[in-house]
mmCIF file of C-alpha atoms and ligand atoms in Angstrom:
data_model
loop_
_atom_site.group_PDB
_atom_site.id
_atom_site.type_symbol
_atom_site.label_atom_id
_atom_site.label_comp_id
_atom_site.label_asym_id
_atom_site.label_seq_id
_atom_site.Cartn_x
_atom_site.Cartn_y
_atom_site.Cartn_z
ATOM 1 C CA MET A 186 117.100 68.412 81.211
ATOM 2 C CA PHE A 187 115.859 71.946 80.726
ATOM 3 C CA THR A 188 115.991 73.848 77.479
ATOM 4 C CA TYR A 189 117.577 77.246 77.744
ATOM 5 C CA SER A 190 115.278 79.211 75.447
ATOM 6 C CA CYS A 191 114.898 82.869 76.394
ATOM 7 C CA ASP A 192 113.394 86.146 75.351
ATOM 8 C CA ASP A 193 115.499 87.965 72.750
ATOM 9 C CA ARG A 194 115.626 91.246 74.649
ATOM 10 C CA LEU A 195 116.780 89.596 77.835
ATOM 11 C CA ALA A 196 119.258 87.567 75.799
ATOM 12 C CA ALA A 197 120.703 90.808 74.398
ATOM 13 C CA VAL A 198 121.133 92.235 77.893
ATOM 14 C CA LEU A 199 122.769 89.028 79.065
ATOM 15 C CA ALA A 200 125.005 88.878 75.992
ATOM 16 C CA ARG A 201 126.240 92.397 76.764
ATOM 17 C CA THR A 202 126.851 91.449 80.375
ATOM 18 C CA ASN A 203 128.595 88.233 79.343
ATOM 19 C CA SER A 204 130.849 90.041 76.886
ATOM 20 C CA GLN A 205 131.846 92.487 79.638
ATOM 21 C CA VAL A 206 132.550 89.543 81.928
ATOM 22 C CA ILE A 207 134.562 87.775 79.208
ATOM 23 C CA GLN A 208 136.605 90.919 78.499
ATOM 24 C CA GLY A 209 137.251 91.325 82.223
ATOM 25 C CA ASN A 210 138.230 87.684 82.506
ATOM 26 C CA MET A 211 140.607 87.956 79.514
ATOM 27 C CA LYS A 212 142.381 90.885 81.189
ATOM 28 C CA ARG A 213 142.622 88.904 84.407
ATOM 29 C CA ILE A 214 143.913 85.852 82.534
ATOM 30 C CA GLU A 215 146.626 87.921 80.818
ATOM 31 C CA GLY A 216 147.674 89.247 84.222
ATOM 32 C CA LEU A 217 147.650 85.796 85.760
ATOM 33 C CA LEU A 218 149.740 84.381 82.890
ATOM 34 C CA THR A 219 152.530 86.798 83.593
ATOM 35 C CA MET A 220 152.184 86.428 87.356
ATOM 36 C CA ARG A 221 151.442 82.932 88.497
ATOM 37 C CA GLY A 222 151.058 80.603 85.520
ATOM 38 C CA LEU A 223 148.580 78.079 84.259
ATOM 39 C CA ARG A 224 147.605 76.442 87.582
ATOM 40 C CA VAL A 225 146.160 79.716 88.843
ATOM 41 C CA ILE A 226 144.163 80.202 85.628
ATOM 42 C CA LEU A 227 142.588 76.775 85.917
ATOM 43 C CA LEU A 228 141.702 77.396 89.563
ATOM 44 C CA SER A 229 140.062 80.725 88.751
ATOM 45 C CA MET A 230 138.037 79.173 85.900
ATOM 46 C CA THR A 231 136.767 76.414 88.182
ATOM 47 C CA THR A 232 135.684 78.959 90.796
ATOM 48 C CA ALA A 233 133.888 81.041 88.155
ATOM 49 C CA LEU A 234 131.970 77.994 86.943
ATOM 50 C CA ALA A 235 130.985 76.992 90.476
ATOM 51 C CA ALA A 236 129.578 80.446 91.124
ATOM 52 C CA HIS A 237 126.677 79.931 88.693
ATOM 53 C CA ALA A 238 123.638 78.390 90.301
ATOM 54 C CA ALA A 239 122.436 74.891 89.535
ATOM 55 C CA VAL A 240 118.706 74.866 88.773
ATOM 56 C CA THR A 241 116.212 72.148 89.670
ATOM 57 C CA LYS A 242 112.439 72.028 89.424
ATOM 58 C CA ALA A 243 109.817 70.290 91.589
ATOM 59 C CA THR A 244 106.088 70.451 92.250
ATOM 60 C CA PHE A 245 105.088 72.781 95.103
ATOM 61 C CA GLY A 246 101.307 72.285 95.088
ATOM 62 C CA THR A 247 98.074 72.538 93.167
ATOM 63 C CA MET A 248 95.739 75.504 92.772
ATOM 64 C CA PRO A 249 92.038 75.028 93.640
ATOM 65 C CA ASP A 250 91.320 74.801 89.865
ATOM 66 C CA GLY A 251 93.871 71.987 89.451
ATOM 67 C CA THR A 252 96.711 74.075 87.976
ATOM 68 C CA ALA A 253 100.097 72.754 89.090
ATOM 69 C CA VAL A 254 102.427 75.145 90.907
ATOM 70 C CA ASP A 255 106.130 74.469 90.410
ATOM 71 C CA ILE A 256 109.066 75.540 92.497
ATOM 72 C CA TYR A 257 112.565 76.163 91.147
ATOM 73 C CA THR A 258 115.620 75.835 93.360
ATOM 74 C CA LEU A 259 118.652 77.910 92.388
ATOM 75 C CA LYS A 260 121.764 76.810 94.231
ATOM 76 C CA SER A 261 125.114 78.553 93.968
ATOM 77 C CA ASP A 262 128.239 78.137 96.077
ATOM 78 C CA ALA A 263 126.878 80.778 98.510
ATOM 79 C CA VAL A 264 123.074 80.967 98.336
ATOM 80 C CA GLU A 265 120.064 78.732 97.786
ATOM 81 C CA ALA A 266 116.931 80.512 96.535
ATOM 82 C CA ARG A 267 113.568 78.879 95.878
ATOM 83 C CA ILE A 268 111.043 80.552 93.601
ATOM 84 C CA MET A 269 107.565 79.293 92.776
ATOM 85 C CA THR A 270 105.272 79.936 89.854
ATOM 86 C CA TYR A 271 102.337 81.163 92.021
ATOM 87 C CA GLY A 272 102.913 84.915 91.999
ATOM 88 C CA ALA A 273 106.513 84.354 90.763
ATOM 89 C CA ARG A 274 107.252 84.356 94.497
ATOM 90 C CA VAL A 275 110.520 84.001 96.338
ATOM 91 C CA VAL A 276 109.760 81.261 98.884
ATOM 92 C CA SER A 277 113.117 81.007 100.623
ATOM 93 C CA ILE A 278 116.652 82.372 100.478
ATOM 94 C CA LYS A 279 119.254 80.502 102.498
ATOM 95 C CA THR A 280 122.580 82.145 103.282
ATOM 96 C CA ALA A 281 125.321 81.736 105.876
ATOM 97 C CA ASP A 282 125.673 84.014 108.887
ATOM 98 C CA ARG A 283 129.067 85.301 110.058
ATOM 99 C CA ASP A 284 129.770 81.918 111.726
ATOM 100 C CA GLY A 285 128.841 79.952 108.617
ATOM 101 C CA LYS A 286 125.456 78.852 109.988
ATOM 102 C CA ILE A 287 122.858 78.620 107.200
ATOM 103 C CA GLY A 288 119.479 80.312 107.705
ATOM 104 C CA ASP A 289 116.443 81.324 105.685
ATOM 105 C CA VAL A 290 116.264 85.123 105.424
ATOM 106 C CA VAL A 291 112.791 85.681 103.938
ATOM 107 C CA LEU A 292 109.322 85.279 105.429
ATOM 108 C CA GLY A 293 106.864 82.836 103.902
ATOM 109 C CA TYR A 294 105.040 79.549 104.347
ATOM 110 C CA SER A 295 106.095 75.932 104.093
ATOM 111 C CA ALA A 296 103.245 74.996 101.725
ATOM 112 C CA LEU A 297 101.115 76.555 98.990
ATOM 113 C CA ASP A 298 98.002 76.617 101.241
ATOM 114 C CA GLY A 299 99.620 79.255 103.455
ATOM 115 C CA TYR A 300 100.150 81.547 100.468
ATOM 116 C CA LEU A 301 96.620 80.959 99.115
ATOM 117 C CA ALA A 302 95.067 81.817 102.479
ATOM 118 C CA ASP A 303 97.085 85.005 102.943
ATOM 119 C CA LEU A 304 95.414 87.878 101.118
ATOM 120 C CA SER A 305 97.322 90.769 102.674
ATOM 121 C CA THR A 306 101.092 90.320 102.945
ATOM 122 C CA TYR A 307 102.232 89.579 99.332
ATOM 123 C CA PHE A 308 105.114 87.497 100.753
ATOM 124 C CA GLY A 309 107.871 87.161 98.155
ATOM 125 C CA ALA A 310 105.599 88.027 95.223
ATOM 126 C CA VAL A 311 106.090 89.988 92.058
ATOM 127 C CA VAL A 312 103.386 92.622 92.479
ATOM 128 C CA GLY A 313 101.699 94.208 89.487
ATOM 129 C CA ARG A 314 100.394 95.371 87.158
ATOM 130 C CA TYR A 315 100.958 98.409 89.372
ATOM 131 C CA GLY A 316 103.005 97.869 92.550
ATOM 132 C CA ASN A 317 101.854 100.088 95.434
ATOM 133 C CA ARG A 318 98.903 102.473 95.320
ATOM 134 C CA ILE A 319 96.902 104.357 92.713
ATOM 135 C CA ALA A 320 94.735 107.098 94.254
ATOM 136 C CA ASN A 321 91.025 106.293 94.196
ATOM 137 C CA GLY A 322 91.821 103.501 91.719
ATOM 138 C CA ALA A 323 91.650 105.958 88.824
ATOM 139 C CA PHE A 324 94.013 107.363 86.203
ATOM 140 C CA THR A 325 93.798 108.863 82.727
ATOM 141 C CA ILE A 326 95.699 107.906 79.576
ATOM 142 C CA ASP A 327 95.192 109.954 76.377
ATOM 143 C CA GLY A 328 92.027 111.501 77.796
ATOM 144 C CA HIS A 329 90.461 108.149 78.687
ATOM 145 C CA GLU A 330 89.774 107.522 82.382
ATOM 146 C CA TYR A 331 90.451 104.017 83.653
ATOM 147 C CA HIS A 332 89.198 102.490 86.900
ATOM 148 C CA VAL A 333 91.006 99.688 88.667
ATOM 149 C CA PRO A 334 89.835 97.805 91.782
ATOM 150 C CA ILE A 335 89.727 99.640 95.103
ATOM 151 C CA ASN A 336 91.087 97.164 97.626
ATOM 152 C CA ASN A 337 92.877 99.276 100.239
ATOM 153 C CA ASN A 338 91.304 102.117 102.174
ATOM 154 C CA GLY A 339 89.614 103.624 99.121
ATOM 155 C CA GLN A 340 92.745 103.174 96.967
ATOM 156 C CA SER A 341 94.000 100.509 94.565
ATOM 157 C CA LEU A 342 96.917 98.502 95.957
ATOM 158 C CA HIS A 343 99.351 96.167 94.164
ATOM 159 C CA GLY A 344 97.388 95.698 90.951
ATOM 160 C CA GLY A 345 93.919 95.046 92.364
ATOM 161 C CA ILE A 346 91.977 92.140 93.798
ATOM 162 C CA VAL A 347 93.601 89.484 91.614
ATOM 163 C CA GLY A 348 97.025 91.011 91.002
ATOM 164 C CA PHE A 349 100.065 89.303 89.505
ATOM 165 C CA ASP A 350 100.863 87.918 92.983
ATOM 166 C CA ARG A 351 97.806 85.633 92.762
ATOM 167 C CA LEU A 352 98.360 84.201 89.294
ATOM 168 C CA VAL A 353 100.361 81.175 88.214
ATOM 169 C CA TRP A 354 103.188 82.252 85.879
ATOM 170 C CA GLN A 355 104.644 80.169 83.049
ATOM 171 C CA ALA A 356 108.247 79.255 83.774
ATOM 172 C CA HIS A 357 111.310 77.663 82.293
ATOM 173 C CA ALA A 358 114.845 77.201 83.533
ATOM 174 C CA VAL A 359 117.580 79.426 82.122
ATOM 175 C CA ASN A 360 121.301 79.395 82.737
ATOM 176 C CA GLY A 361 121.642 79.838 86.516
ATOM 177 C CA GLY A 362 118.023 80.772 87.025
ATOM 178 C CA VAL A 363 114.385 80.724 86.023
ATOM 179 C CA GLU A 364 112.374 82.952 83.757
ATOM 180 C CA MET A 365 108.714 83.538 84.593
ATOM 181 C CA THR A 366 106.245 84.888 82.046
ATOM 182 C CA LEU A 367 102.755 86.282 82.509
ATOM 183 C CA VAL A 368 100.395 87.589 79.850
ATOM 184 C CA SER A 369 97.824 89.910 81.415
ATOM 185 C CA LYS A 370 94.900 90.442 79.056
ATOM 186 C CA ASP A 371 93.559 93.802 77.894
ATOM 187 C CA GLY A 372 91.149 94.878 80.647
ATOM 188 C CA ASP A 373 92.668 92.595 83.327
ATOM 189 C CA GLN A 374 91.717 94.274 86.653
ATOM 190 C CA GLY A 375 90.620 97.289 84.565
ATOM 191 C CA TYR A 376 94.082 98.023 83.087
ATOM 192 C CA PRO A 377 94.278 98.708 79.358
ATOM 193 C CA GLY A 378 96.396 96.684 76.945
ATOM 194 C CA THR A 379 97.639 93.115 76.800
ATOM 195 C CA LEU A 380 100.764 93.236 78.940
ATOM 196 C CA THR A 381 103.502 90.631 78.562
ATOM 197 C CA ALA A 382 105.794 90.465 81.569
ATOM 198 C CA HIS A 383 109.008 88.446 81.801
ATOM 199 C CA VAL A 384 110.683 88.220 85.189
ATOM 200 C CA ARG A 385 113.981 86.408 85.286
ATOM 201 C CA TYR A 386 115.579 85.371 88.572
ATOM 202 C CA SER A 387 119.212 84.379 88.333
ATOM 203 C CA LEU A 388 121.748 83.559 90.962
ATOM 204 C CA VAL A 389 125.473 84.046 90.600
ATOM 205 C CA HIS A 390 127.570 83.388 93.687
ATOM 206 C CA ASN A 391 126.016 85.582 96.435
ATOM 207 C CA ALA A 392 123.780 87.768 94.241
ATOM 208 C CA LEU A 393 120.156 87.101 93.354
ATOM 209 C CA ARG A 394 119.339 89.210 90.335
ATOM 210 C CA ILE A 395 115.850 90.003 89.052
ATOM 211 C CA ASP A 396 115.443 91.221 85.468
ATOM 212 C CA TYR A 397 112.025 92.585 84.567
ATOM 213 C CA SER A 398 110.876 93.159 80.991
ATOM 214 C CA VAL A 399 107.413 94.430 79.994
ATOM 215 C CA SER A 400 105.655 95.243 76.735
ATOM 216 C CA THR A 401 102.071 96.073 75.770
ATOM 217 C CA ASP A 402 99.788 96.337 72.742
ATOM 218 C CA LYS A 403 97.968 99.468 74.055
ATOM 219 C CA ALA A 404 99.176 102.346 76.246
ATOM 220 C CA THR A 405 99.042 101.313 79.898
ATOM 221 C CA VAL A 406 100.734 101.939 83.231
ATOM 222 C CA VAL A 407 103.027 99.391 84.842
ATOM 223 C CA ASN A 408 105.158 99.197 87.954
ATOM 224 C CA LEU A 409 106.499 95.761 88.867
ATOM 225 C CA THR A 410 108.483 95.008 91.988
ATOM 226 C CA ASN A 411 109.331 92.140 94.302
ATOM 227 C CA HIS A 412 107.655 92.065 97.703
ATOM 228 C CA SER A 413 110.025 89.838 99.724
ATOM 229 C CA TYR A 414 110.143 90.405 103.484
ATOM 230 C CA PHE A 415 113.658 89.975 104.828
ATOM 231 C CA ASN A 416 114.629 88.947 108.302
ATOM 232 C CA LEU A 417 118.389 88.579 108.308
ATOM 233 C CA SER A 418 118.478 86.805 111.678
ATOM 234 C CA GLY A 419 116.076 84.173 110.432
ATOM 235 C CA ASP A 420 113.593 85.038 113.188
ATOM 236 C CA GLY A 421 112.598 87.746 115.665
ATOM 237 C CA THR A 422 112.555 91.490 115.213
ATOM 238 C CA ILE A 423 114.076 93.624 112.469
ATOM 239 C CA LEU A 424 114.262 96.737 114.656
ATOM 240 C CA ASN A 425 117.974 96.275 115.463
ATOM 241 C CA ASP A 426 118.954 96.017 111.802
ATOM 242 C CA GLU A 427 121.040 98.958 110.624
ATOM 243 C CA VAL A 428 119.864 100.490 107.374
ATOM 244 C CA THR A 429 121.487 102.803 104.842
ATOM 245 C CA LEU A 430 119.322 104.377 102.123
ATOM 246 C CA PRO A 431 121.340 106.608 99.777
ATOM 247 C CA ALA A 432 118.463 109.026 99.183
ATOM 248 C CA ASP A 433 118.196 112.755 99.913
ATOM 249 C CA HIS A 434 114.428 112.979 99.404
ATOM 250 C CA TYR A 435 111.341 110.901 99.999
ATOM 251 C CA THR A 436 107.668 111.012 99.053
ATOM 252 C CA PRO A 437 105.501 111.830 102.104
ATOM 253 C CA VAL A 438 101.943 110.518 102.053
ATOM 254 C CA THR A 439 98.396 111.492 102.926
ATOM 255 C CA LYS A 440 96.410 109.606 105.563
ATOM 256 C CA VAL A 441 95.566 106.934 102.969
ATOM 257 C CA LEU A 442 99.243 106.414 102.025
ATOM 258 C CA ILE A 443 99.058 108.240 98.687
ATOM 259 C CA PRO A 444 102.037 110.546 97.931
ATOM 260 C CA THR A 445 101.237 114.218 98.446
ATOM 261 C CA GLY A 446 103.450 114.979 95.428
ATOM 262 C CA GLU A 447 106.089 116.823 97.473
ATOM 263 C CA LEU A 448 109.695 115.599 97.568
ATOM 264 C CA PRO A 449 111.051 117.061 100.813
ATOM 265 C CA SER A 450 114.584 116.568 102.043
ATOM 266 C CA VAL A 451 115.167 113.784 104.568
ATOM 267 C CA GLU A 452 117.529 116.122 106.470
ATOM 268 C CA GLY A 453 116.700 116.342 110.163
ATOM 269 C CA THR A 454 113.875 113.746 109.940
ATOM 270 C CA PRO A 455 113.568 110.066 110.925
ATOM 271 C CA PHE A 456 113.649 109.418 107.163
ATOM 272 C CA ASP A 457 117.330 110.293 106.934
ATOM 273 C CA PHE A 458 119.101 106.949 106.469
ATOM 274 C CA ARG A 459 122.066 108.406 104.595
ATOM 275 C CA LYS A 460 124.168 107.236 107.533
ATOM 276 C CA SER A 461 123.601 103.684 108.735
ATOM 277 C CA THR A 462 120.902 103.780 111.470
ATOM 278 C CA ALA A 463 118.999 101.074 113.346
ATOM 279 C CA ILE A 464 115.420 100.731 112.087
ATOM 280 C CA GLY A 465 114.133 100.959 115.664
ATOM 281 C CA ALA A 466 116.136 104.063 116.581
ATOM 282 C CA ARG A 467 113.476 106.527 115.379
ATOM 283 C CA ILE A 468 110.518 104.379 114.279
ATOM 284 C CA GLY A 469 108.528 105.443 117.327
ATOM 285 C CA ALA A 470 109.427 109.144 116.977
ATOM 286 C CA ASP A 471 106.766 111.821 117.295
ATOM 287 C CA ASN A 472 106.483 112.240 113.532
ATOM 288 C CA GLU A 473 103.242 112.633 111.588
ATOM 289 C CA GLN A 474 104.424 110.485 108.642
ATOM 290 C CA LEU A 475 105.506 107.598 110.891
ATOM 291 C CA LYS A 476 102.180 107.770 112.710
ATOM 292 C CA ILE A 477 100.170 107.666 109.474
ATOM 293 C CA ALA A 478 101.965 104.514 108.318
ATOM 294 C CA GLY A 479 102.483 102.869 111.720
ATOM 295 C CA GLY A 480 106.240 102.870 110.986
ATOM 296 C CA TYR A 481 108.160 103.149 107.738
ATOM 297 C CA ASP A 482 106.085 102.522 104.618
ATOM 298 C CA HIS A 483 107.390 105.168 102.261
ATOM 299 C CA ASN A 484 109.121 105.634 98.948
ATOM 300 C CA TRP A 485 112.671 107.028 98.949
ATOM 301 C CA VAL A 486 113.897 108.957 95.910
ATOM 302 C CA LEU A 487 117.144 107.280 94.922
ATOM 303 C CA ARG A 488 120.136 109.300 93.795
ATOM 304 C CA GLY A 489 121.220 108.869 90.189
ATOM 305 C CA LYS A 490 119.241 108.597 87.016
ATOM 306 C CA ASN A 491 116.225 106.429 86.354
ATOM 307 C CA GLY A 492 117.556 103.443 84.390
ATOM 308 C CA GLU A 493 121.098 103.610 85.778
ATOM 309 C CA THR A 494 122.225 101.000 88.276
ATOM 310 C CA LYS A 495 122.568 102.491 91.744
ATOM 311 C CA THR A 496 122.583 101.327 95.335
ATOM 312 C CA ALA A 497 119.071 101.318 96.786
ATOM 313 C CA ALA A 498 119.841 100.061 100.282
ATOM 314 C CA ARG A 499 122.265 98.303 102.562
ATOM 315 C CA VAL A 500 121.102 96.494 105.686
ATOM 316 C CA TYR A 501 123.376 95.075 108.355
ATOM 317 C CA ASP A 502 122.024 92.705 110.980
ATOM 318 C CA PRO A 503 124.368 92.895 113.992
ATOM 319 C CA ALA A 504 123.035 89.622 115.494
ATOM 320 C CA SER A 505 123.889 87.368 112.542
ATOM 321 C CA GLY A 506 126.442 89.553 110.778
ATOM 322 C CA ARG A 507 124.447 89.228 107.549
ATOM 323 C CA VAL A 508 124.512 92.148 105.146
ATOM 324 C CA LEU A 509 121.996 92.695 102.353
ATOM 325 C CA THR A 510 122.910 95.129 99.586
ATOM 326 C CA VAL A 511 120.279 96.108 97.043
ATOM 327 C CA THR A 512 121.063 97.724 93.705
ATOM 328 C CA THR A 513 118.515 98.761 91.113
ATOM 329 C CA THR A 514 117.835 100.633 87.901
ATOM 330 C CA GLU A 515 114.510 101.862 89.363
ATOM 331 C CA PRO A 516 114.168 105.477 90.552
ATOM 332 C CA GLY A 517 112.720 104.637 93.990
ATOM 333 C CA VAL A 518 112.523 102.126 96.804
ATOM 334 C CA GLN A 519 109.585 101.479 99.137
ATOM 335 C CA PHE A 520 111.051 100.719 102.544
ATOM 336 C CA TYR A 521 108.292 98.961 104.481
ATOM 337 C CA THR A 522 108.854 97.688 108.015
ATOM 338 C CA GLY A 523 106.081 95.074 108.159
ATOM 339 C CA ASN A 524 103.750 97.407 110.054
ATOM 340 C CA PHE A 525 100.625 95.476 109.059
ATOM 341 C CA LEU A 526 101.934 92.040 110.055
ATOM 342 C CA ASP A 527 99.654 91.135 112.944
ATOM 343 C CA GLY A 528 101.048 87.907 114.375
ATOM 344 C CA THR A 529 98.024 85.816 113.374
ATOM 345 C CA LYS A 530 99.956 83.778 110.805
ATOM 346 C CA TYR A 531 102.885 81.423 111.264
ATOM 347 C CA GLY A 532 105.843 80.873 108.990
ATOM 348 C CA LYS A 533 108.034 78.103 107.666
ATOM 349 C CA ALA A 534 109.640 77.350 111.026
ATOM 350 C CA GLY A 535 106.445 78.007 113.027
ATOM 351 C CA GLU A 536 107.519 81.581 113.800
ATOM 352 C CA SER A 537 104.816 84.232 114.282
ATOM 353 C CA HIS A 538 104.575 86.810 111.517
ATOM 354 C CA ALA A 539 104.277 89.662 113.988
ATOM 355 C CA LYS A 540 104.676 93.409 113.433
ATOM 356 C CA ASN A 541 108.261 94.386 112.492
ATOM 357 C CA THR A 542 109.479 90.810 111.948
ATOM 358 C CA GLY A 543 110.323 91.523 108.304
ATOM 359 C CA PHE A 544 111.220 94.490 106.126
ATOM 360 C CA CYS A 545 110.666 94.998 102.396
ATOM 361 C CA LEU A 546 112.817 96.934 99.968
ATOM 362 C CA GLU A 547 110.506 97.252 96.991
ATOM 363 C CA THR A 548 112.512 98.845 94.177
ATOM 364 C CA GLN A 549 110.006 100.678 92.031
ATOM 365 C CA HIS A 550 108.671 103.803 90.357
ATOM 366 C CA TYR A 551 106.989 106.040 92.901
ATOM 367 C CA PRO A 552 103.497 105.163 94.147
ATOM 368 C CA ASP A 553 100.571 106.797 92.297
ATOM 369 C CA SER A 554 102.853 107.999 89.478
ATOM 370 C CA PRO A 555 99.977 107.903 86.933
ATOM 371 C CA ASN A 556 98.431 110.821 88.860
ATOM 372 C CA HIS A 557 101.702 112.763 89.349
ATOM 373 C CA PRO A 558 103.044 113.994 86.008
ATOM 374 C CA ALA A 559 106.204 115.300 87.729
ATOM 375 C CA PHE A 560 107.202 111.760 88.871
ATOM 376 C CA PRO A 561 109.209 109.490 86.516
ATOM 377 C CA THR A 562 106.590 108.064 84.188
ATOM 378 C CA THR A 563 105.109 104.581 84.468
ATOM 379 C CA LEU A 564 103.361 104.924 81.097
ATOM 380 C CA LEU A 565 104.238 102.108 78.693
ATOM 381 C CA LYS A 566 103.353 102.481 75.037
ATOM 382 C CA PRO A 567 102.963 99.846 72.332
ATOM 383 C CA GLY A 568 106.257 99.106 70.590
ATOM 384 C CA GLU A 569 108.287 99.878 73.738
ATOM 385 C CA THR A 570 109.883 97.304 75.991
ATOM 386 C CA ARG A 571 110.824 98.466 79.451
ATOM 387 C CA HIS A 572 113.610 96.669 81.302
ATOM 388 C CA SER A 573 114.646 97.019 84.875
ATOM 389 C CA THR A 574 117.041 95.119 87.089
ATOM 390 C CA THR A 575 117.333 94.726 90.839
ATOM 391 C CA THR A 576 119.992 92.681 92.597
ATOM 392 C CA PHE A 577 119.992 91.426 96.186
ATOM 393 C CA THR A 578 123.518 90.593 97.336
ATOM 394 C CA PHE A 579 124.214 88.708 100.564
ATOM 395 C CA SER A 580 127.439 88.933 102.517
ATOM 396 C CA THR A 581 128.577 88.993 106.143
ATOM 397 C CA HIS A 582 130.404 91.408 108.376
ATOM 398 C CA ALA A 583 132.595 90.528 111.344
ATOM 399 C CA LYS A 584 131.617 91.720 114.851
HETATM 400 C C1 GLA B 121 103.299 97.662 100.544
HETATM 401 C C2 GLA B 121 102.513 98.810 101.024
HETATM 402 C C3 GLA B 121 102.106 98.603 102.430
HETATM 403 C C4 GLA B 121 101.370 97.302 102.600
HETATM 404 C C5 GLA B 121 102.175 96.166 102.049
HETATM 405 C C6 GLA B 121 101.436 94.870 102.001
HETATM 406 O O1 GLA B 121 104.533 97.670 101.071
HETATM 407 O O2 GLA B 121 103.181 100.035 100.883
HETATM 408 O O3 GLA B 121 101.306 99.662 102.858
HETATM 409 O O4 GLA B 121 100.137 97.363 101.928
HETATM 410 O O5 GLA B 121 102.588 96.452 100.739
HETATM 411 O O6 GLA B 121 100.841 94.542 103.198
#
């Protein structure tokens, strides 16, 4: 059996959540007592228990240096999610469509080799130390200039050449989930400070929740996110999926996909997803920003305060009826439509990973924040612990 040891800070967050749940349940129980009696209470308690995922662990493969890679399966009454220790990656998420047919809704590979050979997609990974781009791979903290690897068109992408997506994380099972831990040494990929990152995946009923927690021993910059590619039909294109992004502004980019620093309104542009719109409806529009990125690959400025839970996105797939709702405490979301998928690699069911066969909703701080003082800061100082939470909820919608 697993031991349920966990980080104190995460435990405090969970304790708060649990006490809210308990208080809510007590109110419901009082109501039920007066309304329908003991049988109903027992039924509701059984359902609540069943909603928490069962957790099992197995071996997924071995790294070239002999390090074992484990995979954890979280199984609730509604969803099965598998997460491996290489890159703390989501390998599969199985949910029912509107007819009850189960399908895998994320792109990936059936074996570790596929992930090791793929150096460009970041399928399912936690990316870091800095998710998305840093201009020219350079930034300054307290007057000291730091240089991190340039690995994308003259810029630094997703933490450098050996980012967090390519490392094997330590892991242990927790109640309903798995907690992954990575200690990135001072100077790792050029970033200052020893960074300790805890990423906890937990599954309750139809919601896969990711809790991030980071601390450092020297001032550094950090921006962790999850890079899962969703395909809610289980195969084929994502262009018919209908997307809502509750954001009034976005961060346009230069030709090398670095934010210009402006935060224009989405009004009257193909970036206006305030009303549900098919991804393909405007992706080919005569728009400079769409041309630069070959589709959508931009950061949307979410409404509400940084740190408060808000809706980041809702996606409805008319073919399967599946609905994905994303909430986050992060200030932005990178909506990426798989523009660089080139069809040369094949997935778990032998499907081609072609352009626009998956979309990402990377909840995050804005790209290149270290070089934009007006953006919400990604600076992390010693003595601070930064938490953030993103939840992916799966449901269905009738025709
Ligand atoms: C992010 C970036 C994209 C691309 C993918 C990985 O979403 O914004 O430009 O690099 O990662 O292929």
